[in-house]
mmCIF file with all atom_site columns, C-alpha atoms in Angstrom:
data_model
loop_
_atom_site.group_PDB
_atom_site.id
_atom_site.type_symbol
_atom_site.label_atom_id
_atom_site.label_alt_id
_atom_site.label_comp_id
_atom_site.label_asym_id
_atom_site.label_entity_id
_atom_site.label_seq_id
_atom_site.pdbx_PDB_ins_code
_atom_site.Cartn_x
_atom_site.Cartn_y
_atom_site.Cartn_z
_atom_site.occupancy
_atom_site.B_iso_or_equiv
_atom_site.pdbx_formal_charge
_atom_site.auth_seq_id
_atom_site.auth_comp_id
_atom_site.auth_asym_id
_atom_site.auth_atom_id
_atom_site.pdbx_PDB_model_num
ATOM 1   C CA . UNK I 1 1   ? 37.253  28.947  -55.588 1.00 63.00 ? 1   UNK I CA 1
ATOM 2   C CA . UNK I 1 2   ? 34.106  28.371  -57.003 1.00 82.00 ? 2   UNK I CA 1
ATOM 3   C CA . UNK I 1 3   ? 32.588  25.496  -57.550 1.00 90.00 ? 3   UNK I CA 1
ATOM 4   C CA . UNK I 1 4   ? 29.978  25.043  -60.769 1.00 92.00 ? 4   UNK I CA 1
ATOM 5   C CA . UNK I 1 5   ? 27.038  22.093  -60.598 1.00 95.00 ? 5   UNK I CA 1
ATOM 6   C CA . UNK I 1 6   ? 25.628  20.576  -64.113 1.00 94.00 ? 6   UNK I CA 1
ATOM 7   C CA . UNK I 1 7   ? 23.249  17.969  -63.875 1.00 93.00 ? 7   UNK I CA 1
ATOM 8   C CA . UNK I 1 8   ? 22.773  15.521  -66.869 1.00 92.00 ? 8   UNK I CA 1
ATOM 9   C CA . UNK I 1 9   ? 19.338  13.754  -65.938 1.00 90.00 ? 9   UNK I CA 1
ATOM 10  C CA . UNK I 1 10  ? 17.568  10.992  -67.250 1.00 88.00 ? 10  UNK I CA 1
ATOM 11  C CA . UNK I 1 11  ? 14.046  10.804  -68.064 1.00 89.00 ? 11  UNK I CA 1
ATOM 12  C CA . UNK I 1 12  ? 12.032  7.557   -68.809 1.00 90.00 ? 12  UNK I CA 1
ATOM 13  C CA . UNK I 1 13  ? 11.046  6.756   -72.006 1.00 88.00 ? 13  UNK I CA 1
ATOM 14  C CA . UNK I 1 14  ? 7.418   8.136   -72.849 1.00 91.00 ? 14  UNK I CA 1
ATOM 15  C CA . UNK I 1 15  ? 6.924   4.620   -74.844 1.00 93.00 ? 15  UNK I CA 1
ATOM 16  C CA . UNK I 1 16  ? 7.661   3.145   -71.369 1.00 94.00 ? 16  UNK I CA 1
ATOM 17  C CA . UNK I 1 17  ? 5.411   5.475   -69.807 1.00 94.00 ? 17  UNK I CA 1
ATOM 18  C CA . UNK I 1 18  ? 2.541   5.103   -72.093 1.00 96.00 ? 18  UNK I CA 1
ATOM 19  C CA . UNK I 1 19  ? 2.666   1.464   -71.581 1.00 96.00 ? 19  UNK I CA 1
ATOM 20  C CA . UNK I 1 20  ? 2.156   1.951   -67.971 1.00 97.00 ? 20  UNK I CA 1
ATOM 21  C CA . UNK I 1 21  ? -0.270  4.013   -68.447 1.00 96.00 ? 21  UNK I CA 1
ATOM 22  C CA . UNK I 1 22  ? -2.320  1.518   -70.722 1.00 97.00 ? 22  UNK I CA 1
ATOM 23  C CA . UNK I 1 23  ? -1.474  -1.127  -68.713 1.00 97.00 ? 23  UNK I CA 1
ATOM 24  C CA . UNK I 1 24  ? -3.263  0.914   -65.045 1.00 97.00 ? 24  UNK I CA 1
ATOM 25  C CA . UNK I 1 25  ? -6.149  2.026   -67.352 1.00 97.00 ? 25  UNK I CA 1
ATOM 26  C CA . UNK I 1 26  ? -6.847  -1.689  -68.940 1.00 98.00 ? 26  UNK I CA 1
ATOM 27  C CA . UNK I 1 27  ? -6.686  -3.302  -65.272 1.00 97.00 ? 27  UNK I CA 1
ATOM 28  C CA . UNK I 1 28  ? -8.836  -0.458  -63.820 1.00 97.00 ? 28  UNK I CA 1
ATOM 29  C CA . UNK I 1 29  ? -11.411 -0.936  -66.483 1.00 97.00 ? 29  UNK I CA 1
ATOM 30  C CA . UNK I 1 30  ? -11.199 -5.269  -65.602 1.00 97.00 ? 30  UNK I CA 1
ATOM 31  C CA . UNK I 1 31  ? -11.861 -4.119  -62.037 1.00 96.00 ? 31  UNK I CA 1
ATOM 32  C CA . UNK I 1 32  ? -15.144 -1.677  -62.878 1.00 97.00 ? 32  UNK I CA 1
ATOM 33  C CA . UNK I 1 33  ? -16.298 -4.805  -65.451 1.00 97.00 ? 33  UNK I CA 1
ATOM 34  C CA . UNK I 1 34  ? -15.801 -7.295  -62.936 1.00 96.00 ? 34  UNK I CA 1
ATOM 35  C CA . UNK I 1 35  ? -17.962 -5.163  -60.087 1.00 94.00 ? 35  UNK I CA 1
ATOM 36  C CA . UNK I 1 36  ? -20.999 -4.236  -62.807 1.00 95.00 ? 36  UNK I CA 1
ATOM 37  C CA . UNK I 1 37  ? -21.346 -7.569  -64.584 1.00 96.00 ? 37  UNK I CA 1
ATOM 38  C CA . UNK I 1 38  ? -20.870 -9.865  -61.277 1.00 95.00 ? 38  UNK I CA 1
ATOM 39  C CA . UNK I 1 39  ? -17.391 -11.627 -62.404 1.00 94.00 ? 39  UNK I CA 1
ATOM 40  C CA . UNK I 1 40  ? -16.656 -12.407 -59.270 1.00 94.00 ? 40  UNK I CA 1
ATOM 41  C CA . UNK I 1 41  ? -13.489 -11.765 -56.968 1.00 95.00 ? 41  UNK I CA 1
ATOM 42  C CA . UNK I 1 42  ? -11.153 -13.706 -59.715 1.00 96.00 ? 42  UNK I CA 1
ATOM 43  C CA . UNK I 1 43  ? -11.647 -10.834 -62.412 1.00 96.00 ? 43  UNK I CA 1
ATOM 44  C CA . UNK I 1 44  ? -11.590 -7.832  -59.635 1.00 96.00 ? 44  UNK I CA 1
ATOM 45  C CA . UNK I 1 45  ? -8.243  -9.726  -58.425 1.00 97.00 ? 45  UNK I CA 1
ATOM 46  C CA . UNK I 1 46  ? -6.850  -9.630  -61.792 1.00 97.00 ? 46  UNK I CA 1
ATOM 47  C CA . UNK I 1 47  ? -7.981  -6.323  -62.579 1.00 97.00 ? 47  UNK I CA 1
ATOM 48  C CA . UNK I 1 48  ? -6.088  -5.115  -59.659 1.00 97.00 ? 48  UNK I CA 1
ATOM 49  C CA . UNK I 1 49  ? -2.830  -6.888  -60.474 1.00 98.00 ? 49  UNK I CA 1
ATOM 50  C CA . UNK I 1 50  ? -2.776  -5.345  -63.856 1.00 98.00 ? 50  UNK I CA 1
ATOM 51  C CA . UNK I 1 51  ? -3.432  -2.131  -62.718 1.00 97.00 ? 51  UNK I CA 1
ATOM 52  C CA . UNK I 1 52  ? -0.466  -2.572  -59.807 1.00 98.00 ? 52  UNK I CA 1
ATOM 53  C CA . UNK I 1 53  ? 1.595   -4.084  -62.555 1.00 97.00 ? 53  UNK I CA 1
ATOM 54  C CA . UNK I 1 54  ? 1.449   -0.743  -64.738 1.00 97.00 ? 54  UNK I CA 1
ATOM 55  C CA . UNK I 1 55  ? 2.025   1.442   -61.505 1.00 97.00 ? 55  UNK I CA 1
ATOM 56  C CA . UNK I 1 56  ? 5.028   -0.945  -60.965 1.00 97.00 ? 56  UNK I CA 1
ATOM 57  C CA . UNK I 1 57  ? 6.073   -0.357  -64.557 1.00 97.00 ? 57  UNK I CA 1
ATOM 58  C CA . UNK I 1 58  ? 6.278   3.284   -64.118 1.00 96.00 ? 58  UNK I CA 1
ATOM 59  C CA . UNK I 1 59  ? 8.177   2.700   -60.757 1.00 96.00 ? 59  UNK I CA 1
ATOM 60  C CA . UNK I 1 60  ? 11.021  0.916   -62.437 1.00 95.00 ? 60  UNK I CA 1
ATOM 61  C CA . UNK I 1 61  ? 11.165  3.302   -65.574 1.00 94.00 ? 61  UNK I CA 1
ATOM 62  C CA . UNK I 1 62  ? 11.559  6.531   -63.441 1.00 93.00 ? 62  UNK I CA 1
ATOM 63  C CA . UNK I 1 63  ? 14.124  4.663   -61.048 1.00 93.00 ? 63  UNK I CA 1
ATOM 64  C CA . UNK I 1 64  ? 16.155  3.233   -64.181 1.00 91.00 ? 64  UNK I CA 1
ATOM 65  C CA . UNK I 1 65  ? 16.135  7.315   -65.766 1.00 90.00 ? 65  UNK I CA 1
ATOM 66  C CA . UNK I 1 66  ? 17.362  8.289   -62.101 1.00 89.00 ? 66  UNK I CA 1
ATOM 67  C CA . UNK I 1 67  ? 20.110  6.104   -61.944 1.00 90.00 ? 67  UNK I CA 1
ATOM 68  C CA . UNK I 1 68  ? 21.097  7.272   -65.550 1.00 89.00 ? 68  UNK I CA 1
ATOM 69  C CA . UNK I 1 69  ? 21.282  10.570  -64.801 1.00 90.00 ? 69  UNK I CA 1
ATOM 70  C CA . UNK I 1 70  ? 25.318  12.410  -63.981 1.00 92.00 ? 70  UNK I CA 1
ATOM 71  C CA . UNK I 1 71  ? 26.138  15.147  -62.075 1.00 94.00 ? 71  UNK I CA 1
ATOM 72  C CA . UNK I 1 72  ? 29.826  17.069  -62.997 1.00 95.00 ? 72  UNK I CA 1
ATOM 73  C CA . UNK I 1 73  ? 30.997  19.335  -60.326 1.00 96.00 ? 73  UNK I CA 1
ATOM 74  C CA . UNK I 1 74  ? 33.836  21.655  -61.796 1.00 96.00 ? 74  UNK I CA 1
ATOM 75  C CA . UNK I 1 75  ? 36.150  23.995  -59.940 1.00 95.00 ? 75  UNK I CA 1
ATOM 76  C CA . UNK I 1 76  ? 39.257  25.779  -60.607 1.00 92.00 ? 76  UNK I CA 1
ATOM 77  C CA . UNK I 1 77  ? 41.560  22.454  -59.934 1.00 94.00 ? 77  UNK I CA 1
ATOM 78  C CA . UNK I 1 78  ? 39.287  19.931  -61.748 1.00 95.00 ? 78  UNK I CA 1
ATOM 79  C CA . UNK I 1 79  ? 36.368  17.875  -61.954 1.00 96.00 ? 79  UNK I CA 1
ATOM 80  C CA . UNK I 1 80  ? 34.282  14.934  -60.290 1.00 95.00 ? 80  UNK I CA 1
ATOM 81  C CA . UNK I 1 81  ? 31.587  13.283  -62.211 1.00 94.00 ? 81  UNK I CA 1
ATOM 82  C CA . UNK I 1 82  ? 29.311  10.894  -60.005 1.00 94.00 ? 82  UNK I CA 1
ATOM 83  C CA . UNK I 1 83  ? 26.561  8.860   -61.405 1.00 91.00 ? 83  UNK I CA 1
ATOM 84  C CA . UNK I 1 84  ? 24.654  5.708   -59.662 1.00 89.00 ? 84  UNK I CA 1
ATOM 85  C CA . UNK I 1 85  ? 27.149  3.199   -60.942 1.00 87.00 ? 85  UNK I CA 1
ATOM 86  C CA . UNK I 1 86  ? 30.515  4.797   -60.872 1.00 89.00 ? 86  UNK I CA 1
ATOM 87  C CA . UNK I 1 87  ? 32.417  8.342   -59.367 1.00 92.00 ? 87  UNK I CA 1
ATOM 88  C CA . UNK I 1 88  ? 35.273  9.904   -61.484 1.00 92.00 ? 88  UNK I CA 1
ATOM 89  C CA . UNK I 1 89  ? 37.518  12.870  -61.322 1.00 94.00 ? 89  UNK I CA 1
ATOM 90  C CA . UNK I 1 90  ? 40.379  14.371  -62.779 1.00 95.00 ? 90  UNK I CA 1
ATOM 91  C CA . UNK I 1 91  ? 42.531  17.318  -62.022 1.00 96.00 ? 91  UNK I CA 1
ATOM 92  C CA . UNK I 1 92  ? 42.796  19.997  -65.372 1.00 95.00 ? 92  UNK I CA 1
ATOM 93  C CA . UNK I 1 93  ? 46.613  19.694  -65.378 1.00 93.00 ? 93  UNK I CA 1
ATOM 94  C CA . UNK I 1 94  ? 45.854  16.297  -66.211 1.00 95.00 ? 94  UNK I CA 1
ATOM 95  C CA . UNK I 1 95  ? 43.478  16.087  -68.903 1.00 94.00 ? 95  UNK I CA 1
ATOM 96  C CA . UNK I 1 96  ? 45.033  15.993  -72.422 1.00 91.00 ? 96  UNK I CA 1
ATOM 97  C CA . UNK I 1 97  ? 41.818  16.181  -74.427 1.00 89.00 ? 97  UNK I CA 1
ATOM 98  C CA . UNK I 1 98  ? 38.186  16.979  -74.714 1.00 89.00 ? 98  UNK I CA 1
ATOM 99  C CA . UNK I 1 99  ? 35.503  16.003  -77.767 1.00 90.00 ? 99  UNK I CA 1
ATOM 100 C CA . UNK I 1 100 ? 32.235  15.732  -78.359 1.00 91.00 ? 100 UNK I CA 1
ATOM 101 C CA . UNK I 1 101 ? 30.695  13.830  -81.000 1.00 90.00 ? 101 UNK I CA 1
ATOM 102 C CA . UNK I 1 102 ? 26.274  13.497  -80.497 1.00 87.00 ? 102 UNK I CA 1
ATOM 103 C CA . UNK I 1 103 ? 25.390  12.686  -77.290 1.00 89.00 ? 103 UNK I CA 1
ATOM 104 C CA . UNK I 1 104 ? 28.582  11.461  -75.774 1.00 92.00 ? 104 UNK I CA 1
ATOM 105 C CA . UNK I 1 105 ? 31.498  14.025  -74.058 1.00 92.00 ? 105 UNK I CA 1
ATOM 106 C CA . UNK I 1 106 ? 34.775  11.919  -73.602 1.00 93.00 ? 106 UNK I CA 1
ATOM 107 C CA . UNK I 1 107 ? 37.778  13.090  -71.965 1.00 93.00 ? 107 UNK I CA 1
ATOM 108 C CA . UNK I 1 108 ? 41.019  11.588  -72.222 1.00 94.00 ? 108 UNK I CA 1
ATOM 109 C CA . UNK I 1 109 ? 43.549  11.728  -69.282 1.00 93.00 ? 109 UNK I CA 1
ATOM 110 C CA . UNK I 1 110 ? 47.256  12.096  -69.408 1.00 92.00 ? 110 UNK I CA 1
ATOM 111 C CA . UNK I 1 111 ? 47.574  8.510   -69.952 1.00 93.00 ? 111 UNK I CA 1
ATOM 112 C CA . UNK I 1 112 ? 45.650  8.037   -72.403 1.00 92.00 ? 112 UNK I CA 1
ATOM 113 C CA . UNK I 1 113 ? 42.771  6.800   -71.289 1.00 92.00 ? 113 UNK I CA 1
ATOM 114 C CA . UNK I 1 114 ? 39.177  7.882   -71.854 1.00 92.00 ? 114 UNK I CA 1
ATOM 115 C CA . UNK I 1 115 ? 36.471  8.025   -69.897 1.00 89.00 ? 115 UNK I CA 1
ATOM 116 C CA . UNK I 1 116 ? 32.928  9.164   -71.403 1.00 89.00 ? 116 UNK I CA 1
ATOM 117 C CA . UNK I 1 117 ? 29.900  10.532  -70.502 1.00 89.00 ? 117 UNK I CA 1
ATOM 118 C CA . UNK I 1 118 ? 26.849  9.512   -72.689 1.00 88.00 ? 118 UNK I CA 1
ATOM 119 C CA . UNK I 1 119 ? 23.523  11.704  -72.387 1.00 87.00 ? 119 UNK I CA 1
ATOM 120 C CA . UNK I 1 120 ? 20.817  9.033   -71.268 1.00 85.00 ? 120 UNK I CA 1
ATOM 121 C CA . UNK I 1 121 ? 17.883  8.128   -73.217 1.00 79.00 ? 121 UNK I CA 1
ATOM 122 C CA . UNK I 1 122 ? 15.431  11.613  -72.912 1.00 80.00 ? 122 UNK I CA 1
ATOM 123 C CA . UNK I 1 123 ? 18.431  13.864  -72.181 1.00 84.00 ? 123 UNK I CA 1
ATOM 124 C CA . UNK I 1 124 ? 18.008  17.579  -73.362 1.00 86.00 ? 124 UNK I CA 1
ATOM 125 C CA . UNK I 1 125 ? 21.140  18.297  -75.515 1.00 84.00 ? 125 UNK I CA 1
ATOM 126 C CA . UNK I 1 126 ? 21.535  21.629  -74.034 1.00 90.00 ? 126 UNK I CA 1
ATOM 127 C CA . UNK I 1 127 ? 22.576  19.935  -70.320 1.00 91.00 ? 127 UNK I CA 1
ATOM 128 C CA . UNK I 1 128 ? 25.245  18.176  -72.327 1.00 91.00 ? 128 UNK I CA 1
ATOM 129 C CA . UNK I 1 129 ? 26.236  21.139  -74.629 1.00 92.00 ? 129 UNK I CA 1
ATOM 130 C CA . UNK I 1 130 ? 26.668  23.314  -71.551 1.00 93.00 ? 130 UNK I CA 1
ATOM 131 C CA . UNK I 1 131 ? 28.719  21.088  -69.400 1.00 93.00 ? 131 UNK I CA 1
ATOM 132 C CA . UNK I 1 132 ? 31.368  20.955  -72.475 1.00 92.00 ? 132 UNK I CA 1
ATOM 133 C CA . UNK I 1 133 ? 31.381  24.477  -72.910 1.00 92.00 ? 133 UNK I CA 1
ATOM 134 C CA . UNK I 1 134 ? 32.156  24.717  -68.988 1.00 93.00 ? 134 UNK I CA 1
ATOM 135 C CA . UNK I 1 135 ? 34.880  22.541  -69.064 1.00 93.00 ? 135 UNK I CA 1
ATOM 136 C CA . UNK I 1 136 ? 36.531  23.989  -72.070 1.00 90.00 ? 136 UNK I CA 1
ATOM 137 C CA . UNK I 1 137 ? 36.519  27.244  -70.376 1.00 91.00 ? 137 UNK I CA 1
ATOM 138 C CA . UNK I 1 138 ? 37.893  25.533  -67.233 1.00 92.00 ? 138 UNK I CA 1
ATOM 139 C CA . UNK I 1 139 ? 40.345  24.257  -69.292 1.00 92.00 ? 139 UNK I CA 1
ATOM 140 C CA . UNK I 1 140 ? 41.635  27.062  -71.038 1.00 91.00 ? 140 UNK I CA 1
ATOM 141 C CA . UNK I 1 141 ? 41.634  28.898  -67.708 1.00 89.00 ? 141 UNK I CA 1
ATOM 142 C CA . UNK I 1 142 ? 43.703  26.024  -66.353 1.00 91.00 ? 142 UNK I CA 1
ATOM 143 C CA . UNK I 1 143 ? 45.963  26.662  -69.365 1.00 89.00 ? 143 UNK I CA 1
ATOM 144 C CA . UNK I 1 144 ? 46.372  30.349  -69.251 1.00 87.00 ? 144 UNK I CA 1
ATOM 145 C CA . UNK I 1 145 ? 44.762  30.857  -72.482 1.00 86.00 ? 145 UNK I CA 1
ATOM 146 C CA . UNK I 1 146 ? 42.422  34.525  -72.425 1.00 77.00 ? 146 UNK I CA 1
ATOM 147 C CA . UNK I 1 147 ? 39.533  35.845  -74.981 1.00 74.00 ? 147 UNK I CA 1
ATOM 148 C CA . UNK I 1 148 ? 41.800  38.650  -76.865 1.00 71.00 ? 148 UNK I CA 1
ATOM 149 C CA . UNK I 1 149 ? 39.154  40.160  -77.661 1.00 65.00 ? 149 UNK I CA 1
#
């Protein structure tokens, strides 16, 4: 039995990461002003809190894309999906139904409930795209249904 790995990741936003950027550069440039025009330790203390503030900026950003991020494991009895806030799984014989409509893959159990996946913010499409096209295959193996052709 083989088990297949797909890995859905989040990536910060590159406004986010901009802003972080501007925010390092403005308080490394407060820092160099402070040391060649004599503004004393006040404006070199602020420059460095601005500058930490932007580092901290991009900190949280790549954390919160982490978090976002899911990772399916699929094998020949069924699936587990595990992300930072929740683990799910399912076995084939008991999923009724698989769709895909933009960024979000929902499966719906023999119950009838449903239970999503949604590409975070900065997702490729193509990590999305080929975890659906795994589990339809799966699932049609699971079935018995075969390619006549």
């Amino acid at each position: 039995m083989s088990v297949a790995s797909y890995q859905i990741k989040g990536r910060p936003a590159v406004r986010t990461v901009a802003g972080a950027a501007l925010l390092s550069l403005l308080g490394i440039g407060v820092m160099l002003a402070a040391g060649a025009f004599n503004w004393g330790s006040v404006a070199l203390t602020v420059g460095v809190v601005i500058a930490i503030g932007g580092i901290g900026v991009l900190l949280l950003a790549q954390e919160a894309a982490r978090k976002a991020g899911v990772i399916a494991m699929l094998d020949d009895d069924g699936f587990v999906l595990t992300s930072a806030q929740t683990r799910f799984g399912l076995p084939w014989a008991e999923v009724r139904k698989v769709t895909m409509a933009g960024n979000q893959l929902t499966i719906r159990d023999a119950h009838g409930k449903d239970a999503s996946i949604v590409a975070p913010p900065g997702a490729r499409p193509e990590e999305l795209d080929r975890l659906a096209a795994a589990m339809a295959a799966k699932l049609d193996a699971n079935r018995g249904y075969r390619n006549l052709h």
